């Protein structure tokens, strides 16, 4: 069995810029993006997202592959399509590896490497994206790209069938923590150095659609984060929180050989 090597990048000169409009995109532009589907009776519905690590592995959050009702048989992966819940290829889950720190401190360690039962054929619509090297942390105000099928409107409760990308910006973790500590209805409000806070500007937040959990955050085509949590169907005043890839790169690379 051949497992493709992961590309790990160490980026120099991270630069801040500005723009804030979401736009329609395609899987050809972001071929590493995949849908994670959940079995609901006889139906399969998009539940989370993820990204291609190797032909046999995807990267997502631990939250998307855990919980009291989780089994490998009620999750599957759809890859190679721009349309939510349609077309592309389907792969069953063989095993989900959760980071050992997950569950010890709020949402810290929210990362999983998922092995598929059969490999994906890589090409124009299914491809690896490089991941950020270990120990590289992002400056505040850095423009990133969020890509997914979640709602494109603040407070919306319906996902979009088409694939969209949105420019978002890194926010100070201290300011992010202060915001979350002020939210009475958020239980796991711990913000750590292993997380990236983002919003529609360096001082704002971003509404969360839970179907975007597990989706990659990109900087110039490099995966730097994994969407973890936020305030669902809330307001764009609360930062969206993602797992920082660079805190777990070595574990990700090692686990993707299993």
PDB file of C-alpha atoms in Angstrom:
ATOM      1  CA  UNK A   1       0.000   0.000   0.000  1.00  0.00           C
ATOM      2  CA  UNK A   2       1.445   3.330  -1.042  1.00  0.00           C
ATOM      3  CA  UNK A   3       0.755   6.345   1.150  1.00  0.00           C
ATOM      4  CA  UNK A   4       1.535   9.703  -0.415  1.00  0.00           C
ATOM      5  CA  UNK A   5       3.959  11.943   1.412  1.00  0.00           C
ATOM      6  CA  UNK A   6       2.576  14.987   3.166  1.00  0.00           C
ATOM      7  CA  UNK A   7       3.826  18.403   2.138  1.00  0.00           C
ATOM      8  CA  UNK A   8       4.733  20.468   5.203  1.00  0.00           C
ATOM      9  CA  UNK A   9       5.595  24.099   4.569  1.00  0.00           C
ATOM     10  CA  UNK A  10       7.502  26.599   6.666  1.00  0.00           C
ATOM     11  CA  UNK A  11       6.329  29.991   5.430  1.00  0.00           C
ATOM     12  CA  UNK A  12       8.473  33.083   5.749  1.00  0.00           C
ATOM     13  CA  UNK A  13       7.212  36.649   5.690  1.00  0.00           C
ATOM     14  CA  UNK A  14       3.540  36.207   6.583  1.00  0.00           C
ATOM     15  CA  UNK A  15       1.895  39.438   5.401  1.00  0.00           C
ATOM     16  CA  UNK A  16      -1.323  41.143   6.449  1.00  0.00           C
ATOM     17  CA  UNK A  17      -3.782  42.558   3.906  1.00  0.00           C
ATOM     18  CA  UNK A  18      -7.483  43.330   3.582  1.00  0.00           C
ATOM     19  CA  UNK A  19     -10.715  42.335   1.719  1.00  0.00           C
ATOM     20  CA  UNK A  20     -13.926  40.961   3.063  1.00  0.00           C
ATOM     21  CA  UNK A  21     -16.315  39.618   0.402  1.00  0.00           C
ATOM     22  CA  UNK A  22     -17.400  36.009   0.112  1.00  0.00           C
ATOM     23  CA  UNK A  23     -17.668  34.527  -3.364  1.00  0.00           C
ATOM     24  CA  UNK A  24     -18.735  31.401  -5.191  1.00  0.00           C
ATOM     25  CA  UNK A  25     -15.847  29.032  -5.853  1.00  0.00           C
ATOM     26  CA  UNK A  26     -15.301  25.462  -7.072  1.00  0.00           C
ATOM     27  CA  UNK A  27     -13.693  22.240  -5.948  1.00  0.00           C
ATOM     28  CA  UNK A  28     -11.101  22.717  -8.701  1.00  0.00           C
ATOM     29  CA  UNK A  29      -9.904  25.786  -6.787  1.00  0.00           C
ATOM     30  CA  UNK A  30      -9.880  23.932  -3.447  1.00  0.00           C
ATOM     31  CA  UNK A  31      -9.529  20.223  -4.309  1.00  0.00           C
ATOM     32  CA  UNK A  32      -8.387  19.258  -0.816  1.00  0.00           C
ATOM     33  CA  UNK A  33     -11.812  20.072   0.669  1.00  0.00           C
ATOM     34  CA  UNK A  34     -14.134  17.155   1.474  1.00  0.00           C
ATOM     35  CA  UNK A  35     -17.574  16.741   3.035  1.00  0.00           C
ATOM     36  CA  UNK A  36     -18.102  14.581   6.119  1.00  0.00           C
ATOM     37  CA  UNK A  37     -21.577  13.053   6.038  1.00  0.00           C
ATOM     38  CA  UNK A  38     -23.634  11.636   8.901  1.00  0.00           C
ATOM     39  CA  UNK A  39     -26.208   8.862   8.585  1.00  0.00           C
ATOM     40  CA  UNK A  40     -29.674  10.076   9.626  1.00  0.00           C
ATOM     41  CA  UNK A  41     -31.972   7.085   9.232  1.00  0.00           C
ATOM     42  CA  UNK A  42     -31.944   6.251   5.536  1.00  0.00           C
ATOM     43  CA  UNK A  43     -30.369   9.573   4.578  1.00  0.00           C
ATOM     44  CA  UNK A  44     -26.800  10.823   4.510  1.00  0.00           C
ATOM     45  CA  UNK A  45     -26.452  14.540   5.277  1.00  0.00           C
ATOM     46  CA  UNK A  46     -23.412  16.779   5.418  1.00  0.00           C
ATOM     47  CA  UNK A  47     -22.369  17.012   9.049  1.00  0.00           C
ATOM     48  CA  UNK A  48     -18.854  18.466   8.954  1.00  0.00           C
ATOM     49  CA  UNK A  49     -16.008  19.066   6.527  1.00  0.00           C
ATOM     50  CA  UNK A  50     -12.384  18.016   6.230  1.00  0.00           C
ATOM     51  CA  UNK A  51      -9.367  18.087   3.947  1.00  0.00           C
ATOM     52  CA  UNK A  52      -7.247  15.564   2.073  1.00  0.00           C
ATOM     53  CA  UNK A  53      -3.982  14.529   3.728  1.00  0.00           C
ATOM     54  CA  UNK A  54      -3.105  11.460   1.649  1.00  0.00           C
ATOM     55  CA  UNK A  55      -5.014   9.142  -0.663  1.00  0.00           C
ATOM     56  CA  UNK A  56      -6.056   7.198   2.465  1.00  0.00           C
ATOM     57  CA  UNK A  57      -6.413   9.986   5.050  1.00  0.00           C
ATOM     58  CA  UNK A  58      -8.366  13.156   5.721  1.00  0.00           C
ATOM     59  CA  UNK A  59      -7.887  15.846   8.359  1.00  0.00           C
ATOM     60  CA  UNK A  60     -10.820  17.103  10.420  1.00  0.00           C
ATOM     61  CA  UNK A  61     -11.757  17.918  14.008  1.00  0.00           C
ATOM     62  CA  UNK A  62     -12.047  15.392  16.811  1.00  0.00           C
ATOM     63  CA  UNK A  63     -15.543  16.736  17.508  1.00  0.00           C
ATOM     64  CA  UNK A  64     -16.700  15.526  14.081  1.00  0.00           C
ATOM     65  CA  UNK A  65     -15.583  11.946  14.807  1.00  0.00           C
ATOM     66  CA  UNK A  66     -16.552  11.457  18.444  1.00  0.00           C
ATOM     67  CA  UNK A  67     -19.525  11.601  20.793  1.00  0.00           C
ATOM     68  CA  UNK A  68     -21.813   9.078  22.493  1.00  0.00           C
ATOM     69  CA  UNK A  69     -23.509   8.001  19.260  1.00  0.00           C
ATOM     70  CA  UNK A  70     -20.432   7.951  17.032  1.00  0.00           C
ATOM     71  CA  UNK A  71     -19.444   4.853  15.075  1.00  0.00           C
ATOM     72  CA  UNK A  72     -17.400   4.515  11.906  1.00  0.00           C
ATOM     73  CA  UNK A  73     -20.547   3.312  10.144  1.00  0.00           C
ATOM     74  CA  UNK A  74     -22.486   6.533  10.663  1.00  0.00           C
ATOM     75  CA  UNK A  75     -19.839   8.721   9.058  1.00  0.00           C
ATOM     76  CA  UNK A  76     -18.578   8.756   5.497  1.00  0.00           C
ATOM     77  CA  UNK A  77     -16.553  11.112   3.304  1.00  0.00           C
ATOM     78  CA  UNK A  78     -17.616  12.702   0.017  1.00  0.00           C
ATOM     79  CA  UNK A  79     -14.780  14.142  -2.085  1.00  0.00           C
ATOM     80  CA  UNK A  80     -14.304  15.710  -5.494  1.00  0.00           C
ATOM     81  CA  UNK A  81     -17.455  17.822  -5.794  1.00  0.00           C
ATOM     82  CA  UNK A  82     -18.491  21.469  -5.462  1.00  0.00           C
ATOM     83  CA  UNK A  83     -22.103  20.520  -4.653  1.00  0.00           C
ATOM     84  CA  UNK A  84     -23.165  19.697  -1.114  1.00  0.00           C
ATOM     85  CA  UNK A  85     -24.497  16.144  -0.841  1.00  0.00           C
ATOM     86  CA  UNK A  86     -24.164  15.357  -4.533  1.00  0.00           C
ATOM     87  CA  UNK A  87     -21.703  13.905  -7.061  1.00  0.00           C
ATOM     88  CA  UNK A  88     -18.039  13.202  -6.367  1.00  0.00           C
ATOM     89  CA  UNK A  89     -16.896   9.959  -4.742  1.00  0.00           C
ATOM     90  CA  UNK A  90     -17.855   8.309  -1.452  1.00  0.00           C
ATOM     91  CA  UNK A  91     -15.410   6.650   0.924  1.00  0.00           C
ATOM     92  CA  UNK A  92     -16.227   4.772   4.120  1.00  0.00           C
ATOM     93  CA  UNK A  93     -14.365   5.409   7.385  1.00  0.00           C
ATOM     94  CA  UNK A  94     -11.992   2.708   8.611  1.00  0.00           C
ATOM     95  CA  UNK A  95     -10.770   4.485  11.761  1.00  0.00           C
ATOM     96  CA  UNK A  96     -10.634   7.958  13.267  1.00  0.00           C
ATOM     97  CA  UNK A  97      -7.541   8.901  15.284  1.00  0.00           C
ATOM     98  CA  UNK A  98      -8.247  11.678  17.801  1.00  0.00           C
ATOM     99  CA  UNK A  99      -5.441  13.758  19.285  1.00  0.00           C
ATOM    100  CA  UNK A 100      -4.730  12.417  22.805  1.00  0.00           C
ATOM    101  CA  UNK A 101      -5.185  15.863  24.387  1.00  0.00           C
ATOM    102  CA  UNK A 102      -8.740  16.251  23.097  1.00  0.00           C
ATOM    103  CA  UNK A 103     -11.265  16.484  25.922  1.00  0.00           C
ATOM    104  CA  UNK A 104      -8.763  17.448  28.611  1.00  0.00           C
ATOM    105  CA  UNK A 105      -9.190  21.234  28.365  1.00  0.00           C
ATOM    106  CA  UNK A 106     -12.354  22.454  26.669  1.00  0.00           C
ATOM    107  CA  UNK A 107     -11.952  22.261  22.882  1.00  0.00           C
ATOM    108  CA  UNK A 108      -8.153  22.156  22.972  1.00  0.00           C
ATOM    109  CA  UNK A 109      -6.680  19.376  20.827  1.00  0.00           C
ATOM    110  CA  UNK A 110      -9.684  19.358  18.489  1.00  0.00           C
ATOM    111  CA  UNK A 111      -8.024  17.537  15.603  1.00  0.00           C
ATOM    112  CA  UNK A 112      -8.439  14.108  14.022  1.00  0.00           C
ATOM    113  CA  UNK A 113      -6.766  12.114  11.280  1.00  0.00           C
ATOM    114  CA  UNK A 114      -9.267   9.786   9.620  1.00  0.00           C
ATOM    115  CA  UNK A 115      -8.229   6.705   7.686  1.00  0.00           C
ATOM    116  CA  UNK A 116     -10.499   5.618   4.847  1.00  0.00           C
ATOM    117  CA  UNK A 117     -11.329   2.031   3.960  1.00  0.00           C
ATOM    118  CA  UNK A 118     -10.289   2.489   0.328  1.00  0.00           C
ATOM    119  CA  UNK A 119      -7.999   5.104  -1.232  1.00  0.00           C
ATOM    120  CA  UNK A 120      -9.069   8.150  -3.193  1.00  0.00           C
ATOM    121  CA  UNK A 121      -7.673   8.708  -6.664  1.00  0.00           C
ATOM    122  CA  UNK A 122      -6.014  12.105  -6.632  1.00  0.00           C
ATOM    123  CA  UNK A 123      -6.461  14.522  -9.519  1.00  0.00           C
ATOM    124  CA  UNK A 124      -7.955  17.904 -10.418  1.00  0.00           C
ATOM    125  CA  UNK A 125     -10.846  17.658  -7.948  1.00  0.00           C
ATOM    126  CA  UNK A 126      -9.232  15.592  -5.171  1.00  0.00           C
ATOM    127  CA  UNK A 127      -5.781  16.682  -4.090  1.00  0.00           C
ATOM    128  CA  UNK A 128      -3.563  17.287  -1.104  1.00  0.00           C
ATOM    129  CA  UNK A 129      -2.890  20.752   0.275  1.00  0.00           C
ATOM    130  CA  UNK A 130       0.336  21.437   2.175  1.00  0.00           C
ATOM    131  CA  UNK A 131       0.008  21.969   5.926  1.00  0.00           C
ATOM    132  CA  UNK A 132       1.817  24.527   8.059  1.00  0.00           C
ATOM    133  CA  UNK A 133       5.014  23.428   9.786  1.00  0.00           C
ATOM    134  CA  UNK A 134       5.241  22.751  13.519  1.00  0.00           C
ATOM    135  CA  UNK A 135       5.625  25.766  15.797  1.00  0.00           C
ATOM    136  CA  UNK A 136       4.731  28.514  13.283  1.00  0.00           C
ATOM    137  CA  UNK A 137       2.140  30.912  14.669  1.00  0.00           C
ATOM    138  CA  UNK A 138       0.176  33.502  12.737  1.00  0.00           C
ATOM    139  CA  UNK A 139       0.233  37.275  13.345  1.00  0.00           C
ATOM    140  CA  UNK A 140      -2.975  39.132  14.105  1.00  0.00           C
ATOM    141  CA  UNK A 141      -4.753  40.766  11.170  1.00  0.00           C
ATOM    142  CA  UNK A 142      -3.600  38.088   8.703  1.00  0.00           C
ATOM    143  CA  UNK A 143      -6.040  37.391   5.869  1.00  0.00           C
ATOM    144  CA  UNK A 144      -7.069  33.735   5.570  1.00  0.00           C
ATOM    145  CA  UNK A 145      -9.576  31.898   3.387  1.00  0.00           C
ATOM    146  CA  UNK A 146     -12.490  29.911   4.828  1.00  0.00           C
ATOM    147  CA  UNK A 147     -14.087  27.535   2.315  1.00  0.00           C
ATOM    148  CA  UNK A 148     -17.237  25.499   2.806  1.00  0.00           C
ATOM    149  CA  UNK A 149     -20.937  24.853   2.258  1.00  0.00           C
ATOM    150  CA  UNK A 150     -22.239  26.579   5.380  1.00  0.00           C
ATOM    151  CA  UNK A 151     -24.634  29.510   5.445  1.00  0.00           C
ATOM    152  CA  UNK A 152     -23.309  32.693   3.888  1.00  0.00           C
ATOM    153  CA  UNK A 153     -25.495  35.043   5.966  1.00  0.00           C
ATOM    154  CA  UNK A 154     -25.239  36.112   9.596  1.00  0.00           C
ATOM    155  CA  UNK A 155     -27.628  34.123  11.755  1.00  0.00           C
ATOM    156  CA  UNK A 156     -28.668  31.904   8.854  1.00  0.00           C
ATOM    157  CA  UNK A 157     -29.867  28.387   9.567  1.00  0.00           C
ATOM    158  CA  UNK A 158     -29.631  26.849   6.106  1.00  0.00           C
ATOM    159  CA  UNK A 159     -26.427  25.754   4.442  1.00  0.00           C
ATOM    160  CA  UNK A 160     -25.684  26.479   0.831  1.00  0.00           C
ATOM    161  CA  UNK A 161     -25.565  23.736  -1.800  1.00  0.00           C
ATOM    162  CA  UNK A 162     -22.732  25.543  -3.554  1.00  0.00           C
ATOM    163  CA  UNK A 163     -19.160  26.009  -2.411  1.00  0.00           C
ATOM    164  CA  UNK A 164     -18.154  29.459  -1.178  1.00  0.00           C
ATOM    165  CA  UNK A 165     -14.939  31.053  -0.005  1.00  0.00           C
ATOM    166  CA  UNK A 166     -14.727  33.934   2.433  1.00  0.00           C
ATOM    167  CA  UNK A 167     -11.808  36.107   3.488  1.00  0.00           C
ATOM    168  CA  UNK A 168     -11.475  36.241   7.263  1.00  0.00           C
ATOM    169  CA  UNK A 169      -8.789  37.703   9.529  1.00  0.00           C
ATOM    170  CA  UNK A 170      -6.901  36.508  12.569  1.00  0.00           C
ATOM    171  CA  UNK A 171      -7.982  38.119  15.840  1.00  0.00           C
ATOM    172  CA  UNK A 172      -6.022  38.499  19.082  1.00  0.00           C
ATOM    173  CA  UNK A 173      -6.479  35.420  21.266  1.00  0.00           C
ATOM    174  CA  UNK A 174      -6.663  37.670  24.348  1.00  0.00           C
ATOM    175  CA  UNK A 175      -9.557  39.652  22.854  1.00  0.00           C
ATOM    176  CA  UNK A 176     -11.126  36.400  21.690  1.00  0.00           C
ATOM    177  CA  UNK A 177     -10.947  34.946  25.210  1.00  0.00           C
ATOM    178  CA  UNK A 178     -12.474  38.085  26.695  1.00  0.00           C
ATOM    179  CA  UNK A 179     -15.399  37.802  24.270  1.00  0.00           C
ATOM    180  CA  UNK A 180     -16.026  34.134  25.041  1.00  0.00           C
ATOM    181  CA  UNK A 181     -15.775  34.592  28.811  1.00  0.00           C
ATOM    182  CA  UNK A 182     -18.609  37.104  28.483  1.00  0.00           C
ATOM    183  CA  UNK A 183     -20.940  34.556  26.843  1.00  0.00           C
ATOM    184  CA  UNK A 184     -23.078  32.865  29.480  1.00  0.00           C
ATOM    185  CA  UNK A 185     -24.431  30.136  27.193  1.00  0.00           C
ATOM    186  CA  UNK A 186     -21.036  28.900  25.931  1.00  0.00           C
ATOM    187  CA  UNK A 187     -19.697  26.078  28.128  1.00  0.00           C
ATOM    188  CA  UNK A 188     -16.281  25.339  26.619  1.00  0.00           C
ATOM    189  CA  UNK A 189     -15.010  28.906  26.322  1.00  0.00           C
ATOM    190  CA  UNK A 190     -11.306  28.263  26.909  1.00  0.00           C
ATOM    191  CA  UNK A 191      -9.022  29.853  24.297  1.00  0.00           C
ATOM    192  CA  UNK A 192      -5.459  28.500  24.156  1.00  0.00           C
ATOM    193  CA  UNK A 193      -2.318  29.099  22.103  1.00  0.00           C
ATOM    194  CA  UNK A 194      -3.298  26.003  20.110  1.00  0.00           C
ATOM    195  CA  UNK A 195      -6.221  27.900  18.581  1.00  0.00           C
ATOM    196  CA  UNK A 196      -6.696  30.568  15.903  1.00  0.00           C
ATOM    197  CA  UNK A 197      -9.434  33.161  16.389  1.00  0.00           C
ATOM    198  CA  UNK A 198     -10.824  34.800  13.247  1.00  0.00           C
ATOM    199  CA  UNK A 199     -13.447  37.301  12.153  1.00  0.00           C
ATOM    200  CA  UNK A 200     -14.602  39.354   9.186  1.00  0.00           C
ATOM    201  CA  UNK A 201     -11.957  41.889  10.256  1.00  0.00           C
ATOM    202  CA  UNK A 202      -9.178  41.902  12.851  1.00  0.00           C
ATOM    203  CA  UNK A 203     -11.636  43.353  15.396  1.00  0.00           C
ATOM    204  CA  UNK A 204     -14.844  41.477  14.499  1.00  0.00           C
ATOM    205  CA  UNK A 205     -16.124  37.914  14.632  1.00  0.00           C
ATOM    206  CA  UNK A 206     -17.786  35.413  12.316  1.00  0.00           C
ATOM    207  CA  UNK A 207     -21.064  33.516  12.655  1.00  0.00           C
ATOM    208  CA  UNK A 208     -20.550  29.725  12.786  1.00  0.00           C
ATOM    209  CA  UNK A 209     -22.390  27.192  10.654  1.00  0.00           C
ATOM    210  CA  UNK A 210     -21.732  23.821  12.295  1.00  0.00           C
ATOM    211  CA  UNK A 211     -21.507  22.159   8.865  1.00  0.00           C
ATOM    212  CA  UNK A 212     -18.241  24.043   8.402  1.00  0.00           C
ATOM    213  CA  UNK A 213     -16.672  22.382  11.464  1.00  0.00           C
ATOM    214  CA  UNK A 214     -13.588  20.521  10.295  1.00  0.00           C
ATOM    215  CA  UNK A 215     -13.160  22.748   7.239  1.00  0.00           C
ATOM    216  CA  UNK A 216      -9.631  23.962   6.517  1.00  0.00           C
ATOM    217  CA  UNK A 217      -8.444  27.545   6.849  1.00  0.00           C
ATOM    218  CA  UNK A 218      -5.984  28.484   4.118  1.00  0.00           C
ATOM    219  CA  UNK A 219      -3.179  31.003   3.830  1.00  0.00           C
ATOM    220  CA  UNK A 220      -1.924  31.228   0.225  1.00  0.00           C
ATOM    221  CA  UNK A 221      -3.020  27.634  -0.380  1.00  0.00           C
ATOM    222  CA  UNK A 222      -1.471  26.222   2.797  1.00  0.00           C
ATOM    223  CA  UNK A 223      -3.746  24.667   5.430  1.00  0.00           C
ATOM    224  CA  UNK A 224      -3.127  26.590   8.662  1.00  0.00           C
ATOM    225  CA  UNK A 225      -6.251  25.811  10.706  1.00  0.00           C
ATOM    226  CA  UNK A 226      -9.310  23.591  11.130  1.00  0.00           C
ATOM    227  CA  UNK A 227     -12.653  25.194  11.998  1.00  0.00           C
ATOM    228  CA  UNK A 228     -13.499  24.053  15.532  1.00  0.00           C
ATOM    229  CA  UNK A 229     -16.204  26.081  17.267  1.00  0.00           C
ATOM    230  CA  UNK A 230     -18.051  29.365  17.550  1.00  0.00           C
ATOM    231  CA  UNK A 231     -21.570  30.622  18.170  1.00  0.00           C
ATOM    232  CA  UNK A 232     -23.961  28.732  15.844  1.00  0.00           C
ATOM    233  CA  UNK A 233     -26.470  30.896  14.008  1.00  0.00           C
ATOM    234  CA  UNK A 234     -25.321  33.831  16.054  1.00  0.00           C
ATOM    235  CA  UNK A 235     -23.791  37.168  15.158  1.00  0.00           C
ATOM    236  CA  UNK A 236     -20.637  38.196  13.373  1.00  0.00           C
ATOM    237  CA  UNK A 237     -19.430  39.865  16.585  1.00  0.00           C
ATOM    238  CA  UNK A 238     -18.102  36.618  18.103  1.00  0.00           C
ATOM    239  CA  UNK A 239     -14.837  35.197  16.690  1.00  0.00           C
ATOM    240  CA  UNK A 240     -14.780  31.845  14.930  1.00  0.00           C
ATOM    241  CA  UNK A 241     -12.233  29.552  16.617  1.00  0.00           C
ATOM    242  CA  UNK A 242     -10.090  27.042  14.727  1.00  0.00           C
ATOM    243  CA  UNK A 243      -7.478  24.506  15.728  1.00  0.00           C
ATOM    244  CA  UNK A 244      -3.971  25.759  14.902  1.00  0.00           C
ATOM    245  CA  UNK A 245      -2.345  23.192  12.607  1.00  0.00           C
ATOM    246  CA  UNK A 246       1.175  24.191  13.664  1.00  0.00           C
ATOM    247  CA  UNK A 247       0.558  22.959  17.216  1.00  0.00           C
ATOM    248  CA  UNK A 248      -0.063  19.440  15.902  1.00  0.00           C
ATOM    249  CA  UNK A 249       1.880  19.116  12.628  1.00  0.00           C
ATOM    250  CA  UNK A 250       4.256  16.408  13.850  1.00  0.00           C
ATOM    251  CA  UNK A 251       1.389  14.332  15.262  1.00  0.00           C
ATOM    252  CA  UNK A 252      -0.627  14.762  12.047  1.00  0.00           C
ATOM    253  CA  UNK A 253       2.258  13.638   9.841  1.00  0.00           C
ATOM    254  CA  UNK A 254       3.032  10.638  12.049  1.00  0.00           C
ATOM    255  CA  UNK A 255      -0.614   9.572  12.312  1.00  0.00           C
ATOM    256  CA  UNK A 256      -1.128   9.817   8.548  1.00  0.00           C
ATOM    257  CA  UNK A 257       1.253   6.876   8.148  1.00  0.00           C
ATOM    258  CA  UNK A 258      -1.035   4.519  10.090  1.00  0.00           C
TER     259      UNK A 258
END
